[in-house]
Amino acid sequence: QGRVAEAVDGRFDFPLELGLGAPPLVDFTPAVITNLFYWTNWAHDAFYHLGFTESAGNFQEDNLGRGGIDGDPLLALAQLGATTGNDRYRNNAWMSTPSDGGSPTMGMYLWGPFGGVETDSSLDADVIIHEYAHGVTGRLGRSWYDVQSGAMNEGNSDFLALTLLTPPGSDPDGTYPVASYSIQDFVYGIRTRPYSTDEAVNNLTYSDFGRVINGPQVHADGEIWVQALWEARARLIGAHGEAEGALRIAQLLIDTLMLTPPNPSMIEARDALLLADRVRYGGTDQDLLWEAFAERGMGLAALGGDGGSLAVVADHNRPEDAGARIVVMQSAIVEGTPATIWVADRSTNAPSVTV
């Protein structure tokens, strides 16, 4: 709205009223801007420690001679369009990220009212970190914008927001909705269901791709990718303790962005994450990561094509579960038409097998 938060005597301490009966949030813009400023700077530092540095293309006015192209600070816009009366400026948030050297823009809207309560995405750390993480995926990944790759783009943002913001001592197998404040739904949050390793709470697998709701949709299908990562997070916490396990999965995901081919499928990203573990941690967690991916249908024989593919094959096998396997891609084969068959034999190191 062209407004800024100006501190008096260096104190960014502004009034704010929330909940039923509160005045409109546009009456509290300085407090909202201050919160958005705090969390975007927090995100800068959190992702910096994971490798999103100047040379990797982060968002900074001055790169201090450390590589990359400077002059691209994040422009975060609070209460965008709030005084227009146009509903297109409501119940949403977005991130636009040009290449290194061009400033990304984060657009944050008012939400609601829900049950008489107006909310603001600039007051929701889940949404702020989610949008910031889109910028990280945009800079480190290559063309994560198709049906599968775009779903993972959304999933990366959900996952990174949750894992970075989940308080110490939280149950890794608990139930975690995302953006609950903004949508005022503290059970499901903004997604079709909360995230959890408990399949009674969230049973999504790769076989649900394109069918989480009525047809492919990047936010809904991205939930599948988050579930696989959340399974991995719980297992790494169990193996290494809370702090190290949560750090490892976040670090592996950032490394994965730089190791995938352009426009990856979820299976190509799975392979990149397994490679990231071998490169950074010597492959110490390969078994746990395979277990996590297999749990959510991205096992050894899963097939995903590229990031634009709607045809996927789910599989729940780990390498140690599989001997020789043959998978027919098509659910039905018509005589006289081509069929795609995938063959693997983990019990041999030969370059080919006889079928």
Coordinates of C-alpha atoms in Angstrom, one line a residue:
Q1 CA 0.0 0.0 0.0
G2 CA 3.0 2.3 -0.1
R3 CA 3.1 2.5 3.7
V4 CA 6.2 1.8 5.8
A5 CA 6.6 1.1 9.5
E6 CA 8.6 4.0 11.1
A7 CA 10.1 3.4 14.5
V8 CA 10.0 5.9 17.3
D9 CA 13.3 6.0 19.2
G10 CA 14.3 2.8 17.4
R11 CA 11.5 0.8 18.9
F12 CA 9.4 -1.2 16.4
D13 CA 6.6 -1.5 19.0
F14 CA 3.1 -1.0 17.4
P15 CA -0.4 -1.7 18.6
L16 CA -2.2 -4.8 17.2
E17 CA -5.7 -6.2 17.9
L18 CA -6.7 -9.6 16.7
G19 CA -9.8 -11.8 16.8
L20 CA -13.6 -11.3 17.0
G21 CA -14.6 -7.7 17.4
A22 CA -11.1 -6.4 16.5
P23 CA -10.9 -3.3 14.2
P24 CA -9.9 -3.9 10.6
L25 CA -6.3 -5.1 10.2
V26 CA -5.6 -2.1 7.9
D27 CA -5.7 -0.1 11.1
F28 CA -2.6 -1.9 12.3
T29 CA -0.4 -1.9 9.2
P30 CA 2.9 -0.9 11.0
A31 CA 2.6 -3.9 13.3
V32 CA 1.9 -6.2 10.3
I33 CA 4.9 -4.8 8.3
T34 CA 7.2 -5.2 11.3
N35 CA 6.2 -8.9 11.6
L36 CA 6.7 -9.5 7.9
F37 CA 10.1 -7.8 8.1
Y38 CA 11.2 -9.9 11.0
W39 CA 10.2 -13.3 9.5
T40 CA 11.7 -12.6 6.0
N41 CA 15.0 -11.6 7.7
W42 CA 14.8 -14.7 9.9
A43 CA 14.2 -16.8 6.7
H44 CA 17.2 -15.2 5.0
D45 CA 19.5 -16.4 7.9
A46 CA 17.9 -19.8 8.2
F47 CA 18.3 -20.6 4.5
Y48 CA 21.8 -19.0 4.5
H49 CA 22.9 -21.6 7.0
L50 CA 21.5 -24.3 4.7
G51 CA 23.6 -23.1 1.7
F52 CA 21.4 -20.4 0.1
T53 CA 24.3 -18.0 0.2
E54 CA 25.4 -15.1 -2.0
S55 CA 27.2 -17.4 -4.5
A56 CA 24.1 -19.6 -4.6
G57 CA 21.9 -16.6 -5.6
N58 CA 20.3 -15.5 -2.5
F59 CA 18.4 -12.2 -2.0
Q60 CA 20.7 -9.3 -0.9
E61 CA 21.4 -5.7 -1.7
D62 CA 25.1 -6.2 -1.0
N63 CA 26.8 -9.5 -1.5
L64 CA 29.9 -8.4 0.3
G65 CA 32.2 -9.7 -2.4
R66 CA 31.1 -13.3 -1.7
G67 CA 29.9 -14.1 -5.3
G68 CA 26.6 -14.0 -7.0
I69 CA 24.9 -10.9 -8.3
D70 CA 23.9 -8.3 -5.7
G71 CA 21.3 -5.6 -5.9
D72 CA 18.4 -8.0 -5.5
P73 CA 16.9 -7.5 -2.0
L74 CA 13.5 -9.1 -1.4
L75 CA 10.5 -6.8 -1.8
A76 CA 7.9 -8.0 0.7
L77 CA 4.5 -6.2 0.3
A78 CA 2.1 -6.4 3.3
Q79 CA -1.7 -6.1 2.9
L80 CA -1.3 -5.9 -0.9
G81 CA -4.5 -4.4 -2.4
A82 CA -6.2 -4.3 0.9
T83 CA -7.8 -0.9 0.3
T84 CA -9.1 -1.7 -3.2
G85 CA -12.1 -3.6 -2.2
N86 CA -11.3 -6.2 -4.9
D87 CA -11.6 -9.8 -3.7
R88 CA -8.6 -10.8 -6.0
Y89 CA -6.4 -9.3 -3.3
R90 CA -7.7 -11.7 -0.6
N91 CA -7.1 -15.2 0.7
N92 CA -3.8 -15.7 -1.1
A93 CA 0.0 -15.0 -1.1
W94 CA 2.6 -15.3 -3.8
M95 CA 6.3 -15.1 -4.6
S96 CA 7.8 -14.0 -7.9
T97 CA 11.5 -14.8 -8.3
P98 CA 13.5 -13.6 -11.3
S99 CA 17.1 -14.8 -11.8
D100 CA 19.9 -13.7 -9.6
G101 CA 20.4 -10.0 -9.6
G102 CA 16.7 -9.2 -10.0
S103 CA 14.7 -8.5 -6.8
P104 CA 12.0 -11.1 -5.9
T105 CA 8.6 -9.9 -4.8
M106 CA 6.5 -11.4 -2.1
G107 CA 2.8 -10.4 -2.1
M108 CA 0.8 -10.9 1.1
Y109 CA -2.9 -10.5 1.3
L110 CA -5.6 -10.2 4.0
W111 CA -7.7 -13.3 4.5
G112 CA -11.2 -14.0 5.7
P113 CA -13.3 -13.2 7.4
F114 CA -13.7 -16.7 8.8
G115 CA -16.4 -16.8 11.5
G116 CA -16.1 -13.1 11.8
V117 CA -12.3 -13.1 12.2
E118 CA -10.1 -11.3 9.6
T119 CA -6.6 -12.6 9.3
D120 CA -3.4 -11.5 7.5
S121 CA -0.8 -13.7 5.9
S122 CA 1.9 -11.3 7.0
L123 CA 1.1 -12.4 10.5
D124 CA 1.4 -16.1 9.7
A125 CA 5.0 -17.4 9.8
D126 CA 3.9 -20.6 8.0
V127 CA 2.8 -18.6 4.9
I128 CA 5.8 -16.2 5.0
I129 CA 8.4 -19.1 5.1
H130 CA 6.3 -21.0 2.5
E131 CA 6.6 -18.1 0.1
Y132 CA 10.2 -17.4 0.9
A133 CA 11.0 -21.1 0.2
H134 CA 9.4 -20.7 -3.3
G135 CA 12.1 -18.2 -3.9
V136 CA 14.8 -20.7 -2.8
T137 CA 13.4 -23.4 -5.1
G138 CA 13.2 -20.8 -7.9
R139 CA 16.9 -19.9 -7.5
L140 CA 18.4 -23.3 -6.8
G141 CA 16.2 -25.6 -8.8
R142 CA 15.7 -25.6 -12.5
S143 CA 12.1 -25.4 -13.9
W144 CA 10.1 -26.7 -11.0
Y145 CA 6.9 -25.5 -12.5
D146 CA 5.2 -28.4 -14.2
V147 CA 2.6 -30.8 -12.9
Q148 CA 5.0 -33.0 -10.8
S149 CA 7.8 -30.5 -10.4
G150 CA 5.3 -27.7 -9.6
A151 CA 3.7 -30.0 -7.0
M152 CA 7.1 -30.5 -5.4
N153 CA 7.7 -26.7 -5.5
E154 CA 4.6 -26.3 -3.3
G155 CA 5.6 -29.3 -1.2
N156 CA 9.1 -27.9 -0.6
S157 CA 7.5 -24.7 0.7
D158 CA 5.1 -26.5 3.0
F159 CA 7.8 -28.9 4.3
L160 CA 10.5 -26.2 4.9
A161 CA 8.0 -24.0 6.7
L162 CA 6.9 -26.8 9.0
T163 CA 10.3 -28.3 9.7
L164 CA 11.9 -24.9 10.4
L165 CA 9.1 -23.6 12.6
T166 CA 8.2 -26.8 14.5
P167 CA 9.1 -26.1 18.2
P168 CA 11.8 -28.3 19.9
G169 CA 10.3 -31.2 21.7
S170 CA 7.4 -31.7 19.3
D171 CA 6.5 -35.3 18.4
P172 CA 8.0 -36.1 15.0
D173 CA 5.0 -38.5 14.5
G174 CA 2.5 -35.9 15.5
T175 CA -0.1 -34.1 13.4
Y176 CA 0.8 -30.8 11.8
P177 CA -1.5 -28.6 9.8
V178 CA -0.1 -25.7 7.8
A179 CA -1.3 -22.0 7.6
S180 CA -3.9 -22.7 10.3
Y181 CA -3.9 -19.1 11.5
S182 CA -4.6 -17.6 8.0
I183 CA -7.4 -20.0 7.2
Q184 CA -8.6 -20.3 10.9
D185 CA -8.7 -24.0 10.6
F186 CA -6.6 -25.6 13.4
V187 CA -7.3 -29.2 12.4
Y188 CA -6.7 -29.4 8.6
G189 CA -5.0 -26.0 7.9
I190 CA -5.0 -25.0 4.3
R191 CA -4.5 -28.4 2.8
T192 CA -6.7 -31.4 2.3
R193 CA -5.5 -33.0 5.5
P194 CA -2.7 -32.3 8.1
Y195 CA 0.7 -33.8 7.7
S196 CA 1.6 -36.8 9.8
T197 CA 3.4 -40.1 9.7
D198 CA 0.2 -41.6 11.1
E199 CA -1.6 -43.1 8.1
A200 CA -4.9 -42.8 9.9
V201 CA -4.4 -39.1 9.7
N202 CA -2.7 -38.8 6.3
N203 CA -2.6 -41.8 4.0
L204 CA -1.5 -40.1 0.8
T205 CA 1.0 -42.0 -1.4
Y206 CA 2.4 -41.6 -4.9
S207 CA -0.5 -43.7 -6.3
D208 CA -2.7 -40.7 -5.4
F209 CA -0.9 -38.3 -7.7
G210 CA -3.4 -36.4 -9.8
R211 CA -6.3 -37.7 -7.6
V212 CA -5.8 -36.0 -4.2
I213 CA -8.7 -33.8 -5.4
N214 CA -10.6 -33.9 -8.7
G215 CA -7.6 -33.9 -11.1
P216 CA -4.0 -32.7 -10.9
Q217 CA -3.4 -29.6 -8.8
V218 CA 0.0 -28.6 -7.6
H219 CA -1.0 -27.7 -4.0
A220 CA -2.9 -30.9 -3.5
D221 CA -0.4 -33.2 -5.2
G222 CA 2.4 -31.5 -3.4
E223 CA 1.1 -33.0 -0.2
I224 CA 2.3 -36.4 -1.4
W225 CA 5.9 -35.1 -1.6
V226 CA 5.6 -33.5 1.8
Q227 CA 4.5 -36.8 3.3
A228 CA 7.5 -38.6 2.0
L229 CA 9.8 -35.9 3.4
W230 CA 7.9 -35.9 6.7
E231 CA 8.5 -39.7 6.9
A232 CA 12.2 -39.1 6.3
R233 CA 12.3 -36.4 8.9
A234 CA 10.8 -38.6 11.6
R235 CA 13.3 -41.4 10.8
L236 CA 16.3 -39.1 10.8
I237 CA 15.2 -37.6 14.1
G238 CA 14.9 -41.1 15.5
A239 CA 18.4 -42.0 14.3
H240 CA 20.3 -38.7 15.1
G241 CA 18.2 -36.9 17.7
E242 CA 15.8 -34.0 17.1
A243 CA 18.2 -31.2 16.3
E244 CA 20.5 -33.1 14.0
G245 CA 17.7 -35.1 12.3
A246 CA 15.6 -32.0 11.5
L247 CA 18.8 -30.2 10.2
R248 CA 19.7 -33.2 8.0
I249 CA 16.4 -33.4 6.2
A250 CA 16.3 -29.7 5.6
Q251 CA 19.9 -29.7 4.4
L252 CA 19.2 -32.7 2.1
L253 CA 16.3 -31.0 0.5
I254 CA 18.3 -27.8 -0.3
D255 CA 21.0 -30.0 -1.7
T256 CA 18.4 -31.9 -3.8
L257 CA 17.4 -28.7 -5.5
M258 CA 20.9 -28.4 -7.0
L259 CA 21.2 -32.0 -8.0
T260 CA 18.0 -32.7 -9.9
P261 CA 17.7 -32.4 -13.7
P262 CA 15.5 -29.6 -15.1
N263 CA 11.7 -30.2 -14.5
P264 CA 12.1 -33.3 -12.3
S265 CA 9.6 -35.9 -11.4
M266 CA 9.2 -36.9 -7.8
I267 CA 11.2 -40.1 -8.5
E268 CA 14.0 -38.0 -10.0
A269 CA 13.9 -35.8 -6.9
R270 CA 13.9 -38.9 -4.7
D271 CA 17.1 -40.1 -6.5
A272 CA 18.7 -36.6 -6.1
L273 CA 17.9 -36.6 -2.4
L274 CA 19.5 -40.1 -2.0
L275 CA 22.5 -38.8 -3.9
A276 CA 22.7 -35.7 -1.6
D277 CA 22.9 -38.0 1.4
R278 CA 25.8 -40.0 -0.2
V279 CA 27.6 -36.8 -1.1
R280 CA 27.1 -34.9 2.2
Y281 CA 26.8 -37.6 4.8
G282 CA 28.6 -40.5 3.2
G283 CA 25.3 -42.4 2.6
T284 CA 24.8 -43.1 6.3
D285 CA 21.0 -42.8 6.0
Q286 CA 20.3 -44.6 2.7
D287 CA 18.3 -47.3 4.4
L288 CA 16.2 -44.9 6.4
L289 CA 15.5 -42.7 3.4
W290 CA 14.5 -45.6 1.2
E291 CA 12.2 -46.8 3.9
A292 CA 10.6 -43.3 4.0
F293 CA 10.1 -43.0 0.3
A294 CA 8.8 -46.6 0.0
E295 CA 6.3 -45.9 2.7
R296 CA 4.7 -43.3 0.5
G297 CA 4.8 -45.2 -2.8
M298 CA 8.2 -43.9 -4.1
G299 CA 10.0 -47.2 -3.7
L300 CA 12.5 -49.0 -5.8
A301 CA 10.2 -49.7 -8.8
A302 CA 8.3 -46.5 -8.7
L303 CA 8.2 -44.7 -12.0
G304 CA 7.4 -41.0 -12.6
G305 CA 8.7 -39.9 -16.0
D306 CA 9.6 -36.3 -15.9
G307 CA 8.1 -33.3 -14.2
G308 CA 5.3 -33.0 -16.7
S309 CA 4.2 -36.6 -16.5
L310 CA 0.8 -37.6 -15.2
A311 CA 1.5 -41.3 -15.7
V312 CA 3.1 -42.6 -12.5
V313 CA 3.6 -46.0 -11.0
A314 CA 3.8 -46.3 -7.2
D315 CA 5.9 -49.0 -5.5
H316 CA 6.5 -49.7 -1.8
N317 CA 9.7 -51.8 -2.1
R318 CA 13.1 -50.9 -0.8
P319 CA 16.2 -52.2 -2.5
E320 CA 16.7 -54.9 0.1
D321 CA 13.1 -56.1 -0.6
A322 CA 13.6 -56.6 -4.3
G323 CA 15.3 -59.2 -6.3
A324 CA 14.4 -59.2 -10.0
R325 CA 11.3 -57.1 -10.8
I326 CA 9.3 -56.4 -13.9
V327 CA 6.8 -53.6 -14.0
V328 CA 4.4 -52.9 -16.9
M329 CA 3.7 -49.2 -17.1
Q330 CA 0.3 -49.4 -18.7
S331 CA -2.7 -50.6 -16.6
A332 CA -4.0 -52.3 -19.8
I333 CA -2.3 -53.3 -23.0
V334 CA -4.1 -53.2 -26.4
E335 CA -2.8 -55.7 -29.0
G336 CA -0.7 -54.0 -31.6
T337 CA 0.2 -51.0 -29.5
P338 CA 3.5 -50.3 -27.8
A339 CA 4.0 -51.2 -24.2
T340 CA 6.6 -49.9 -21.8
I341 CA 8.2 -52.4 -19.5
W342 CA 10.7 -51.7 -16.7
V343 CA 13.1 -54.4 -15.7
A344 CA 15.5 -54.4 -12.7
D345 CA 17.5 -57.1 -10.9
R346 CA 19.3 -55.9 -7.8
S347 CA 20.9 -59.3 -7.3
T348 CA 23.3 -58.8 -10.2
N349 CA 25.8 -56.2 -11.2
A350 CA 25.7 -57.2 -14.9
P351 CA 24.9 -54.4 -17.4
S352 CA 21.9 -56.4 -18.7
V353 CA 19.6 -59.2 -17.7
T354 CA 17.8 -61.9 -19.7
V355 CA 14.0 -61.7 -19.6

